[in-house]
Amino acid sequence: MRRGLATAAVVVALLGVAVGAELRLGRVQRADPLGRELLYLPSPEVLKVVSVGNPGLAADIFYMWSIQYYSLFEPHERFLYLEPVYNLITDLDPLYFDAYRIGALIMQIQTGGDQRQLQETVQRLFDKGLANLPTSWELAEAAAWDMYMRFRDRRQALRYAEVAAARAGAPARIKRMVGVWRDSEKVWTADDSIAYWRQAVEEAVDAYDRKMSLSKLYDAVAARDRETLDPVLGYLREDLGRCPASWDEVVRRGALVSVPLDYVGNPYGIDPERCELVPLKKISDQ
Amino acid sequence: MSDIQLSVQGLCKTFHPGLFEADVEALKGLSFEVGRGEIFGFLGPNGAGKTTTIKAICEIIRPDAGTISVCGHPHTAPEAKRRLGFMSESPYVYRHLSGREYLRFCGELLGLPRTGMEERIAVVLDEVGMASRADRGLGTYSKGMQQRIGLAQALLGDPELLILDEPMSGLDPLGRRDVRDIILARAAAGATVFFSSHIIPDVEALCDRVAIVVDGTLRAIGAVNELLARDPVSYELTFTGADVGGLATPLEASHERSDATWVRVATPLRDALLAELGGRGALLLSLNPVRISLEDLLVEHSEEPTS
Amino acid sequence: MRAIRAIAANTFREAIRDRILYLFVGFALALVVSTKLFGMLTVGDEAKIVKDIGLASIQFFSMLIAVMMSMLLVSREVDSRTVFIILAKPVRRWQFLVGKYLGLVAIVAANLVFITLVLAVMVLAYTGQWDPMLFFAAAMTLLEMLVLAAFAILFAVLTRPILGSLMTLAVFVVGHTSAELWLLTRQLPGTLTRGLVAVVYYLIPNLERFNFRTEVVHGLPIPPAAVGWAVVYAIAFAAVALVLAALRFRSKDLR
């Protein structure tokens, strides 16, 4: 009995020494500040061989490791190696949606450094995913929002939204996104916009979609009307030395035949400070 | 009727252990026959080729040359194997089975009819004295119990020819007696029994004929009596009234017992010793010829080099 | 055939009563159930990880069981004296091997079905859906094991237990990597190297032909020809290994 206890005590003591040594070793600074583990990332070919037919599992393991590793929010150079890590994961399993989407999100955590380069890196990952997952509108939509919210790049957001809209199964909101961003980036004419929104109203999938599309159609019509009618106000202002008070006055002075009406048949207003057309948007359910 | 139940002719076998080890010539042209109803003993020192011969008969190894026939069939034929009951030396058996399950398994392999198999198993278990312990796992059996089950599976098919490799090894005297009784009973029922053994008293007691094998060749074969029929080589005497140290006649051995003196003397010197004892006034208590034992015969053959 | 059935049943019984089997089954179960823990470590689709780990476990532990059980149940017996008593009976040597093989396959199959059931239940708990394709992937893994078990039997009669197990393990590893190696060496100029690698590739079963895990996890379409020919491939290779084993065993002296 006593011998057993003594042996157990010796074993525990030795374990304590070993654990203590390990803790100490963990604190010792080694020469490479970038994190040795990442310098020795194995290639996907090697991992495929090692996994004896389970590359998807190897991808999962690296993915989980990356989540854990990058979850500790300490923004320093470790984020530099993100692209190889997610390339490795997606080489092992090219159909791994989360690796693309969450990988892109994790990349975006980094706030310092060259944000331009970061955006290109993020886009490369998204583009790889979109190429490998040709039917995924979800990934394209995620890319569009990331471009808009994180990088404030409406051009790229529009590009990804268009990719998403072209893929089967894309919900109605994506088509609306495309329209909204085309409007805001002014990549098309007012007539194109009106035609687009008119079609959106016709193809509306539910009441909400219809309502939203109607609203956009209204705005598109108003935009076109503004294009044609604001110059009229400008001429009159030069003539009169002041902005016309109302569209009735414009008509009375002979500049227009009748009071312009908005898409739903209500008259427009005039913003007196800026001397521009103002839609009095009151869309009732039609 | 003495048809031949086991015939071995010109059996040769050489083992090739490997690249760096010399070949071993285990059997060098062995021939013998065993008739129906005989109890035949196979004697020889370790490495003589007894187990090799038995393995050849059971087709566990293939001979390089020679023929073997079992119950009139070539030994490789299923008809031969159905009539043969084999028990190996210290049989290792499946530890996960009970004795009864193991016998059932053997019965299936023998192709015994399913109807009546359970009864047959019960009979055989009874015969070997394992009836009450048959349902325990074989892993729990002692050596003796394993031997008994090994014998039981050999007996299961009611074989015409029983081939037993060292059936008494590892058994206590009671166990050995039981095995002897079984062998005798089987022989009485008409089976032929062929067994190899180290235990000379058993062989002497049981066997009708004996073969002595040394170094892969057959040295002697025949009934025990014939083999041992020789003039005694020496005599044993017990006497009182004379001191051993003072005797002139050379002795082979001597021993002082509490009640008498015992000596052994070579046959040619017997009469001289008797005369000397008589001259000293010793009282002769007993005089017995020492017959050569089977053991002596075996040793004699073992020490002879191969011709 | 009664002898074959008796030997197969006995082999199966021996495995069932051997505690080592339960060690493997326990580990496999623990791994599959522990995927719940892995789910906590990840962000996104947890069901994918459960399926990946589950199917990999089914493959890995089936392989371990095939290798281990073959060593314990076949190699050891062929190497020991238990087999003498069987061979002295009116049982042909090839019947002994086929019986052993079928018993081995039965044990692997039983284990595989059990773990797949557990996996399917776990996936049901995660996704609320019953995924029958998991059983398809497992069935293809069983085909893989049919081939591997046949090679295990072959090595059991060719060499000693531990060496035989290592060689079976080697067939498993090479069987999964030979396709990659062959693709890589096709670029190489030397015809001798290419020829050598081609020989290895064709003589060692390409076990990747039974790998439908990616399709099952990602829901991709599976061409029936891939499945049909895989079955033919498995049966052919298993038969080759068993025939070679029977030939060797026929003339083998048992010590």
mmCIF file of N, CA and C in Angstrom, chain C residues 185 188-199:
data_model
loop_
_atom_site.group_PDB
_atom_site.id
_atom_site.type_symbol
_atom_site.label_atom_id
_atom_site.label_comp_id
_atom_site.label_asym_id
_atom_site.label_seq_id
_atom_site.Cartn_x
_atom_site.Cartn_y
_atom_site.Cartn_z
ATOM 1 N N THR C 185 3.432 11.118 -61.981
ATOM 2 C CA THR C 185 4.564 10.613 -62.770
ATOM 3 C C THR C 185 4.289 10.618 -64.263
ATOM 4 N N LEU C 188 6.580 12.755 -65.934
ATOM 5 C CA LEU C 188 8.017 12.464 -65.927
ATOM 6 C C LEU C 188 8.463 11.894 -67.274
ATOM 7 N N PRO C 189 9.689 12.234 -67.670
ATOM 8 C CA PRO C 189 10.156 11.751 -68.980
ATOM 9 C C PRO C 189 10.530 10.273 -68.979
ATOM 10 N N GLY C 190 11.134 9.789 -67.906
ATOM 11 C CA GLY C 190 11.694 8.431 -67.943
ATOM 12 C C GLY C 190 10.632 7.361 -68.092
ATOM 13 N N THR C 191 10.733 6.544 -69.139
ATOM 14 C CA THR C 191 9.707 5.513 -69.331
ATOM 15 C C THR C 191 9.824 4.417 -68.295
ATOM 16 N N LEU C 192 11.023 4.193 -67.803
ATOM 17 C CA LEU C 192 11.178 3.135 -66.804
ATOM 18 C C LEU C 192 10.408 3.488 -65.533
ATOM 19 N N THR C 193 10.590 4.744 -65.073
ATOM 20 C CA THR C 193 9.869 5.159 -63.869
ATOM 21 C C THR C 193 8.375 5.078 -64.094
ATOM 22 N N ARG C 194 7.946 5.583 -65.266
ATOM 23 C CA ARG C 194 6.509 5.562 -65.543
ATOM 24 C C ARG C 194 6.003 4.131 -65.562
ATOM 25 N N GLY C 195 6.789 3.263 -66.186
ATOM 26 C CA GLY C 195 6.381 1.862 -66.276
ATOM 27 C C GLY C 195 6.252 1.234 -64.901
ATOM 28 N N LEU C 196 7.241 1.520 -64.065
ATOM 29 C CA LEU C 196 7.238 0.968 -62.707
ATOM 30 C C LEU C 196 6.010 1.446 -61.946
ATOM 31 N N VAL C 197 5.786 2.759 -62.014
ATOM 32 C CA VAL C 197 4.643 3.301 -61.284
ATOM 33 C C VAL C 197 3.346 2.739 -61.851
ATOM 34 N N ALA C 198 3.300 2.571 -63.172
ATOM 35 C CA ALA C 198 2.085 2.003 -63.765
ATOM 36 C C ALA C 198 1.849 0.582 -63.254
ATOM 37 N N VAL C 199 2.922 -0.183 -63.125
ATOM 38 C CA VAL C 199 2.780 -1.553 -62.607
ATOM 39 C C VAL C 199 2.198 -1.513 -61.201
#
